CSV table of C-alpha atoms in Angstrom, one decimal:
chain,number,residue,atom,x,y,z
A,1,MET,CA,-17.3,12.3,-78.6
A,2,PRO,CA,-18.2,8.3,-78.2
A,3,VAL,CA,-21.1,7.4,-76.4
A,4,TRP,CA,-20.4,4.6,-73.3
A,5,SER,CA,-22.6,2.3,-73.1
A,6,VAL,CA,-22.9,1.0,-69.3
A,7,VAL,CA,-24.2,-2.8,-68.4
A,8,LEU,CA,-25.3,-3.1,-65.4
A,9,VAL,CA,-25.7,-7.2,-64.1
A,10,VAL,CA,-27.4,-7.5,-61.2
A,11,ALA,CA,-25.2,-10.7,-59.5
A,12,LEU,CA,-26.3,-12.2,-56.2
A,13,VAL,CA,-23.3,-11.3,-53.2
A,14,GLY,CA,-21.8,-14.5,-53.6
A,15,LEU,CA,-19.8,-17.0,-51.3
A,16,VAL,CA,-15.7,-16.1,-51.6
A,17,SER,CA,-13.4,-19.0,-51.7
A,18,ALA,CA,-11.3,-17.5,-48.8
A,19,GLY,CA,-7.9,-19.3,-50.4
A,20,VAL,CA,-8.7,-17.9,-53.5
A,21,GLY,CA,-10.8,-15.1,-53.3
A,22,GLY,CA,-12.8,-16.2,-56.3
A,23,THR,CA,-16.8,-15.6,-57.0
A,24,ILE,CA,-18.3,-18.9,-56.4
A,25,GLY,CA,-22.0,-19.0,-57.7
A,26,ALA,CA,-22.1,-15.5,-57.9
A,27,GLN,CA,-25.0,-15.4,-60.5
A,28,LEU,CA,-28.2,-13.2,-58.6
A,29,GLY,CA,-30.6,-13.6,-59.0
A,30,LEU,CA,-36.5,-9.8,-49.8
A,31,SER,CA,-41.9,-9.6,-41.4
A,32,ASN,CA,-43.6,-7.2,-40.2
A,33,GLY,CA,-41.2,-4.6,-38.0
A,34,ASP,CA,-42.1,-2.7,-35.2
A,35,GLY,CA,-43.5,0.4,-36.9
A,36,GLY,CA,-44.3,2.1,-33.4
A,37,GLN,CA,-40.5,1.5,-32.3
A,38,THR,CA,-38.2,4.3,-32.1
A,39,SER,CA,-35.3,4.0,-29.4
A,40,ALA,CA,-32.2,2.0,-30.0
A,41,PRO,CA,-32.7,-1.5,-29.1
A,42,SER,CA,-31.3,-2.6,-25.2
A,43,LEU,CA,-28.3,-4.1,-27.1
A,44,ASN,CA,-26.1,-5.0,-24.0
A,45,ASN,CA,-22.8,-6.3,-26.4
A,46,PRO,CA,-19.6,-4.4,-24.5
A,47,PRO,CA,-17.1,-3.0,-27.0
A,48,PRO,CA,-14.8,-5.4,-28.2
A,49,THR,CA,-11.3,-5.3,-25.7
A,50,GLY,CA,-9.6,-2.4,-25.8
A,51,ALA,CA,-11.1,-0.5,-28.1
A,52,PRO,CA,-12.6,3.1,-27.0
A,53,SER,CA,-16.5,3.0,-26.4
A,54,ARG,CA,-18.3,5.6,-28.6
A,55,PRO,CA,-21.8,7.0,-28.2
A,56,PRO,CA,-24.4,4.8,-28.6
A,57,ASP,CA,-25.6,7.3,-31.2
A,58,THR,CA,-23.0,7.3,-33.7
A,59,ILE,CA,-21.7,4.9,-36.4
A,60,ALA,CA,-19.0,3.3,-34.5
A,61,GLY,CA,-21.4,3.1,-31.0
A,62,VAL,CA,-23.8,1.4,-32.9
A,63,ALA,CA,-21.1,-1.1,-34.8
A,64,GLN,CA,-20.2,-1.8,-31.4
A,65,ARG,CA,-23.0,-3.0,-30.4
A,66,VAL,CA,-24.5,-5.0,-33.8
A,67,SER,CA,-21.1,-6.4,-34.8
A,68,PRO,CA,-21.1,-9.3,-32.3
A,69,SER,CA,-24.2,-10.7,-33.2
A,70,VAL,CA,-23.1,-11.0,-36.6
A,71,VAL,CA,-21.9,-13.9,-37.8
A,72,SER,CA,-19.3,-15.2,-40.7
A,73,ILE,CA,-21.3,-18.6,-42.6
A,74,GLN,CA,-18.7,-21.4,-43.9
A,75,ALA,CA,-18.5,-25.1,-44.6
A,76,SER,CA,-17.2,-27.1,-42.1
A,77,GLY,CA,-15.5,-29.7,-44.2
A,78,PRO,CA,-11.9,-29.9,-45.2
A,79,GLY,CA,-10.3,-28.1,-48.2
A,80,LEU,CA,-11.5,-24.7,-49.7
A,81,SER,CA,-14.6,-23.2,-47.6
A,82,GLY,CA,-16.8,-20.4,-49.2
A,83,ASN,CA,-18.1,-17.8,-46.5
A,84,GLY,CA,-21.4,-15.4,-45.9
A,85,SER,CA,-22.7,-13.7,-43.6
A,86,GLY,CA,-25.9,-13.6,-41.0
A,87,PHE,CA,-27.4,-12.4,-37.9
A,88,VAL,CA,-28.2,-13.9,-34.7
A,89,ILE,CA,-31.9,-13.2,-33.7
A,90,ALA,CA,-34.0,-14.9,-30.8
A,91,ASP,CA,-34.1,-18.3,-29.7
A,92,ASP,CA,-30.4,-18.7,-30.9
A,93,HIS,CA,-31.4,-18.7,-34.9
A,94,VAL,CA,-29.2,-17.1,-37.5
A,95,VAL,CA,-30.4,-15.7,-40.2
A,96,THR,CA,-29.3,-15.4,-43.7
A,97,ASN,CA,-29.7,-15.8,-47.5
A,98,ASN,CA,-31.0,-18.8,-49.4
A,99,HIS,CA,-28.0,-18.8,-51.9
A,100,VAL,CA,-25.3,-18.6,-48.4
A,101,SER,CA,-26.8,-22.1,-47.1
A,102,SER,CA,-28.0,-23.6,-50.1
A,103,ALA,CA,-24.2,-23.5,-51.4
A,104,LEU,CA,-22.4,-25.0,-47.8
A,105,GLN,CA,-25.1,-27.3,-46.7
A,106,ARG,CA,-23.7,-30.4,-48.1
A,107,LYS,CA,-20.2,-29.8,-46.3
A,108,GLY,CA,-22.2,-29.2,-43.1
A,109,ILE,CA,-22.3,-25.6,-42.1
A,110,GLU,CA,-20.3,-23.8,-39.7
A,111,VAL,CA,-20.8,-20.2,-37.6
A,112,VAL,CA,-17.7,-18.0,-36.8
A,113,TYR,CA,-18.6,-15.1,-34.1
A,114,SER,CA,-17.1,-12.3,-33.8
A,115,ASP,CA,-14.4,-13.1,-30.6
A,116,GLY,CA,-13.6,-16.6,-32.6
A,117,HIS,CA,-15.9,-19.0,-31.7
A,118,THR,CA,-17.2,-21.6,-33.9
A,119,SER,CA,-20.8,-23.4,-33.7
A,120,GLY,CA,-22.1,-26.0,-36.1
A,121,ALA,CA,-25.4,-24.6,-37.3
A,122,LYS,CA,-28.2,-26.4,-39.4
A,123,VAL,CA,-31.2,-25.2,-41.8
A,124,VAL,CA,-34.2,-24.7,-40.2
A,125,GLY,CA,-36.1,-23.8,-42.8
A,126,ALA,CA,-35.2,-22.3,-46.5
A,127,ALA,CA,-36.6,-20.3,-48.7
A,128,PRO,CA,-35.7,-20.0,-52.3
A,129,SER,CA,-38.1,-17.8,-53.7
A,130,SER,CA,-37.2,-15.3,-51.3
A,131,ASP,CA,-33.8,-16.0,-50.8
A,132,LEU,CA,-33.7,-16.9,-47.0
A,133,ALA,CA,-32.9,-19.2,-44.7
A,134,VAL,CA,-33.0,-20.0,-40.4
A,135,LEU,CA,-29.9,-21.4,-39.3
A,136,LYS,CA,-30.2,-23.0,-35.3
A,137,LEU,CA,-27.0,-23.1,-34.3
A,138,ASP,CA,-25.7,-25.9,-32.2
A,139,ASP,CA,-23.3,-24.3,-29.6
A,140,PRO,CA,-24.3,-20.9,-29.6
A,141,ILE,CA,-22.5,-18.1,-27.0
A,142,ASP,CA,-24.5,-15.3,-25.6
A,143,VAL,CA,-24.9,-12.5,-27.6
A,144,GLU,CA,-27.9,-10.3,-27.9
A,145,ALA,CA,-30.3,-10.9,-30.9
A,146,LEU,CA,-30.9,-8.2,-33.0
A,147,GLU,CA,-34.1,-6.6,-33.8
A,148,PHE,CA,-36.3,-6.1,-36.9
A,149,GLY,CA,-36.7,-2.4,-37.3
A,150,ASP,CA,-39.9,-1.9,-40.2
A,151,SER,CA,-38.4,-1.1,-43.5
A,152,ASP,CA,-41.5,0.4,-44.6
A,153,GLN,CA,-40.9,3.7,-42.6
A,154,VAL,CA,-37.4,3.4,-44.4
A,155,THR,CA,-36.8,6.4,-46.7
A,156,VAL,CA,-34.8,7.8,-49.4
A,157,GLY,CA,-31.2,9.3,-48.2
A,158,ASP,CA,-31.7,7.7,-44.6
A,159,GLN,CA,-28.5,6.2,-43.2
A,160,VAL,CA,-27.5,2.4,-43.0
A,161,ILE,CA,-25.0,0.4,-41.7
A,162,ALA,CA,-23.7,-3.1,-43.8
A,163,ILE,CA,-22.1,-5.2,-41.1
A,164,GLY,CA,-20.5,-9.0,-42.7
A,165,ALA,CA,-17.5,-10.9,-43.9
A,166,PRO,CA,-17.1,-9.3,-47.5
A,167,LEU,CA,-13.9,-11.3,-49.0
A,168,GLY,CA,-13.7,-13.5,-46.3
A,169,LEU,CA,-12.6,-10.3,-44.0
A,170,ALA,CA,-15.2,-10.9,-41.2
A,171,GLY,CA,-16.8,-8.3,-39.4
A,172,THR,CA,-16.5,-5.7,-41.9
A,173,VAL,CA,-18.4,-2.5,-41.5
A,174,THR,CA,-19.8,-0.2,-44.2
A,175,THR,CA,-22.0,2.9,-44.1
A,176,GLY,CA,-24.0,4.7,-46.4
A,177,ILE,CA,-27.7,6.0,-47.3
A,178,ILE,CA,-30.5,4.4,-48.5
A,179,SER,CA,-30.2,5.5,-52.5
A,180,ALA,CA,-34.4,4.0,-52.7
A,181,VAL,CA,-37.0,2.1,-52.2
A,182,ASP,CA,-39.2,-0.5,-53.8
A,183,ARG,CA,-36.4,-0.9,-56.3
A,184,PRO,CA,-37.4,-4.0,-58.5
A,185,VAL,CA,-34.4,-6.7,-58.5
A,186,THR,CA,-35.1,-9.9,-60.6
A,187,VAL,CA,-32.1,-12.2,-59.7
A,188,GLY,CA,-31.1,-15.8,-60.8
A,189,GLU,CA,-32.1,-18.3,-63.9
A,190,GLU,CA,-35.0,-18.9,-66.1
A,191,GLY,CA,-37.3,-20.8,-64.0
A,192,GLU,CA,-35.6,-20.2,-60.4
A,193,GLU,CA,-35.9,-16.1,-60.3
A,194,THR,CA,-35.8,-14.7,-57.0
A,195,PHE,CA,-38.0,-11.6,-57.0
A,196,ILE,CA,-37.4,-8.4,-54.8
A,197,SER,CA,-38.9,-5.1,-53.9
A,198,ALA,CA,-35.4,-4.0,-52.5
A,199,LEU,CA,-34.0,-1.5,-50.3
A,200,GLN,CA,-31.2,-0.1,-52.8
A,201,THR,CA,-28.1,1.7,-50.6
A,202,ASP,CA,-24.7,3.3,-51.8
A,203,ALA,CA,-22.9,1.4,-48.9
A,204,ALA,CA,-20.2,-1.0,-49.6
A,205,ILE,CA,-21.6,-4.8,-50.3
A,206,ASN,CA,-19.1,-6.7,-52.0
A,207,PRO,CA,-19.0,-11.3,-52.5
A,208,GLY,CA,-19.2,-12.2,-48.7
A,209,ASN,CA,-21.8,-9.8,-47.4
A,210,SER,CA,-24.6,-12.2,-48.8
A,211,GLY,CA,-26.9,-12.7,-45.6
A,212,GLY,CA,-25.8,-9.6,-43.3
A,213,PRO,CA,-27.7,-7.2,-41.8
A,214,LEU,CA,-28.1,-3.7,-43.1
A,215,VAL,CA,-29.6,-2.0,-40.1
A,216,ASP,CA,-30.4,1.7,-39.3
A,217,GLU,CA,-28.7,4.4,-36.7
A,218,GLN,CA,-30.5,2.6,-34.2
A,219,GLY,CA,-29.5,-0.5,-34.9
A,220,ARG,CA,-32.3,-2.0,-36.0
A,221,VAL,CA,-32.2,-4.4,-39.2
A,222,ILE,CA,-34.2,-3.2,-41.5
A,223,GLY,CA,-33.1,-5.2,-44.8
A,224,VAL,CA,-30.5,-8.6,-46.0
A,225,ASN,CA,-27.8,-7.1,-48.1
A,226,SER,CA,-28.3,-9.7,-50.7
A,227,ALA,CA,-27.4,-8.4,-54.2
A,228,ILE,CA,-24.8,-5.8,-56.1
A,229,ALA,CA,-25.3,-4.6,-59.6
A,230,THR,CA,-21.9,-4.6,-60.9
A,231,MET,CA,-20.1,-3.8,-64.9
A,232,GLY,CA,-20.8,-5.8,-67.2
A,233,GLY,CA,-17.6,-7.9,-67.3
A,234,MET,CA,-16.0,-11.6,-68.5
A,235,ALA,CA,-17.5,-14.7,-67.6
A,236,GLY,CA,-16.2,-15.9,-64.0
A,237,GLU,CA,-14.8,-12.6,-63.5
A,238,GLN,CA,-14.6,-11.0,-59.9
A,239,THR,CA,-17.2,-8.0,-59.5
A,240,GLY,CA,-16.9,-5.6,-56.4
A,241,SER,CA,-19.3,-2.5,-55.6
A,242,ILE,CA,-19.9,0.0,-57.3
A,243,GLY,CA,-22.1,1.7,-55.1
A,244,LEU,CA,-25.4,-0.1,-56.0
A,245,GLY,CA,-26.2,-2.8,-53.2
A,246,PHE,CA,-29.7,-4.3,-52.9
A,247,ALA,CA,-31.4,-5.9,-49.5
A,248,ILE,CA,-34.2,-7.6,-49.0
A,249,PRO,CA,-36.5,-5.8,-46.8
A,250,SER,CA,-37.0,-6.1,-42.6
A,251,THR,CA,-40.9,-6.5,-43.5
A,252,GLN,CA,-40.9,-9.2,-46.0
A,253,THR,CA,-38.1,-11.0,-44.0
A,254,GLU,CA,-39.3,-10.7,-40.8
A,255,ARG,CA,-42.6,-12.5,-41.8
A,256,VAL,CA,-40.9,-15.2,-44.0
A,257,VAL,CA,-38.3,-16.2,-41.2
A,258,ASN,CA,-41.2,-16.7,-38.7
A,259,GLU,CA,-42.7,-18.6,-41.1
A,260,LEU,CA,-39.5,-20.8,-41.6
A,261,ILE,CA,-39.1,-21.4,-38.3
A,262,GLU,CA,-42.7,-22.1,-37.8
A,263,ASN,CA,-43.4,-24.7,-40.6
A,264,GLY,CA,-39.9,-24.7,-42.0
A,265,ASP,CA,-40.7,-23.9,-45.1
A,266,ILE,CA,-42.9,-21.3,-47.3
A,267,ARG,CA,-45.9,-21.4,-49.6
A,268,PRO,CA,-45.6,-18.6,-51.7
A,269,ALA,CA,-48.5,-16.4,-53.2
A,270,VAL,CA,-50.2,-17.1,-56.1
A,271,ILE,CA,-52.8,-16.6,-58.9
A,272,GLY,CA,-53.2,-19.4,-60.5
A,273,ALA,CA,-52.3,-18.3,-64.2
A,274,VAL,CA,-49.2,-18.4,-66.7
A,275,LEU,CA,-48.0,-14.5,-67.3
A,276,ASP,CA,-46.0,-14.0,-70.3
A,277,MET,CA,-42.7,-12.7,-69.3
A,278,ARG,CA,-41.5,-11.3,-72.1
A,279,TYR,CA,-44.4,-8.7,-72.8
A,280,GLY,CA,-43.3,-5.3,-72.5
A,281,GLN,CA,-46.0,-3.3,-73.6
A,282,GLY,CA,-47.6,-2.4,-70.2
A,283,GLY,CA,-48.8,-4.8,-68.1
A,284,ALA,CA,-49.3,-8.5,-67.4
A,285,PRO,CA,-50.6,-10.5,-70.2
A,286,ILE,CA,-52.0,-13.9,-69.4
A,287,VAL,CA,-51.1,-16.2,-71.6
A,288,THR,CA,-53.1,-18.4,-73.9
A,289,ASP,CA,-53.9,-21.8,-74.0
A,290,GLU,CA,-51.6,-22.5,-77.1
A,291,GLN,CA,-48.6,-19.9,-75.8
A,292,ALA,CA,-49.2,-22.4,-72.4
A,293,GLY,CA,-49.3,-26.0,-74.1
A,294,GLY,CA,-52.2,-26.0,-72.1
A,295,ASP,CA,-54.4,-24.7,-69.4
A,296,ALA,CA,-53.0,-21.3,-69.1
A,297,VAL,CA,-55.7,-20.4,-66.3
A,298,ILE,CA,-55.9,-23.1,-63.8
A,299,PRO,CA,-59.1,-24.5,-63.7
A,300,ASP,CA,-60.6,-24.0,-60.5
A,301,GLY,CA,-58.0,-22.1,-59.5
A,302,PRO,CA,-57.8,-18.1,-58.3
A,303,ALA,CA,-57.8,-16.1,-61.2
A,304,ASP,CA,-60.2,-19.2,-62.8
A,305,LYS,CA,-62.6,-18.2,-59.8
A,306,ALA,CA,-62.4,-14.3,-60.1
A,307,GLY,CA,-63.5,-14.5,-63.8
A,308,LEU,CA,-59.7,-14.8,-66.0
A,309,LYS,CA,-59.4,-15.8,-68.4
A,310,ALA,CA,-56.4,-16.6,-70.8
A,311,GLY,CA,-55.2,-13.3,-73.0
A,312,ASP,CA,-56.6,-10.7,-70.4
A,313,LEU,CA,-53.8,-8.2,-70.0
A,314,ILE,CA,-53.5,-7.7,-66.3
A,315,VAL,CA,-52.5,-3.6,-65.6
A,316,GLU,CA,-53.5,-3.0,-61.7
A,317,PHE,CA,-53.2,-4.9,-59.1
A,318,ASP,CA,-54.1,-3.9,-55.4
A,319,GLY,CA,-54.4,-0.5,-56.6
A,320,GLN,CA,-50.6,-0.4,-58.2
A,321,LYS,CA,-50.4,-0.1,-61.8
A,322,VAL,CA,-48.6,-3.0,-63.1
A,323,ALA,CA,-46.1,-1.9,-65.7
A,324,ASP,CA,-45.1,-6.1,-66.7
A,325,ALA,CA,-45.3,-9.3,-65.9
A,326,THR,CA,-42.0,-8.9,-63.4
A,327,GLU,CA,-43.4,-6.0,-61.3
A,328,LEU,CA,-46.5,-8.2,-61.0
A,329,ARG,CA,-44.6,-11.4,-59.5
A,330,LEU,CA,-42.8,-8.5,-57.0
A,331,LEU,CA,-45.8,-7.1,-56.3
A,332,LEU,CA,-47.0,-11.0,-55.2
A,333,SER,CA,-44.3,-11.4,-53.4
A,334,GLN,CA,-45.3,-9.3,-51.1
A,335,LYS,CA,-48.7,-10.8,-50.6
A,336,GLN,CA,-49.6,-14.3,-48.8
A,337,PRO,CA,-52.0,-17.0,-49.9
A,338,GLY,CA,-55.5,-16.3,-49.1
A,339,ASP,CA,-55.3,-12.6,-49.6
A,340,LYS,CA,-58.1,-10.9,-51.4
A,341,VAL,CA,-56.4,-8.6,-53.8
A,342,GLU,CA,-58.9,-6.2,-56.6
A,343,VAL,CA,-57.3,-6.6,-59.9
A,344,GLY,CA,-57.9,-4.1,-63.1
A,345,TYR,CA,-57.2,-5.8,-66.3
A,346,GLU,CA,-58.4,-5.5,-70.2
A,347,ARG,CA,-60.4,-7.6,-72.2
A,348,ASP,CA,-61.1,-7.0,-76.0
A,349,GLY,CA,-59.9,-3.3,-75.3
A,350,LYS,CA,-62.2,-3.2,-71.9
A,351,LYS,CA,-61.6,-2.4,-68.5
A,352,ARG,CA,-62.8,-4.8,-65.8
A,353,THR,CA,-61.9,-5.5,-62.2
A,354,THR,CA,-62.4,-8.1,-59.4
A,355,THR,CA,-61.0,-9.8,-56.6
A,356,ILE,CA,-59.0,-12.1,-56.4
A,357,THR,CA,-58.6,-14.7,-53.6
A,358,LEU,CA,-54.5,-15.7,-53.8
A,359,GLY,CA,-53.6,-18.9,-54.0
A,360,ALA,CA,-50.7,-20.6,-52.8
A,361,ALA,CA,-47.9,-22.6,-54.9
A,362,LYS,CA,-47.9,-26.6,-55.4
A,363,ASP,CA,-45.0,-28.4,-53.7
């Protein structure tokens, strides 16, 4: 019997040209929810005109209440325009992916509500390291702001609903379950990677869903749809859902969004050392000075102050075992500058521990 090999390619749920249906830049590269919230948000969006109403605790009922607050995002200039998705939060802000807003920003960004109303929008803050961006609407209409849920309380098997504009088809609703949590996903080209400890779902997500909400059965946003895994294909070939979608958890999203609204950008937490991203034998090694072409440990930086040195192998971070440098980057993405973290490392074959105060990435 032949042995079939399957190549899974994690790819951004790229923008889609409404005119040709092709993927634009589809190289792929994730807040503190209210854990005490158990009831449905007080969404007052009425059902679409002529549509039969459904009980609020059904999939149809959630979709009817949430959909008016989900928008399509497209270029406002002439010619072919790509599209992505987003959702309205408080004070007429819209949350979306950075890879959506950055691709459209030069032509100007236009937001389209489910009733066809359009509004210009400007980027008030973007975080490429988290693949998140926040827009401010120029001409908003009165829809209910969506609320963030607590993705830390999500578990495998929970039912979820994805809403967005896949392939330019605005207002598309798909449903499924949470297939996995804390799924390490690395997307983007070398030097511009986004590291996501993602929610994995089998709800159908396709190009154009980027930036749209993944909501729970109460209509709370527990994730921002951002990436899919696809079967390997020819370069430039259109890809679609195979039941492996990834969303940035709301716990990370809400924290980043609040910082973007307040400051316009974020400064990710760093340890102040150069890691060997190719090492695959367990742990995240700090490269040698020769490999770094200079100081592998930044003088007077967080790692230096904690006593770490070039060549040390980091094996634990904040009580969690570290499989490789990618996993360490994922764990770092969930922290903030100034956090104190216990780090386990090996030097000359001996296990040691230290406490590191994380620094902020430089501009």
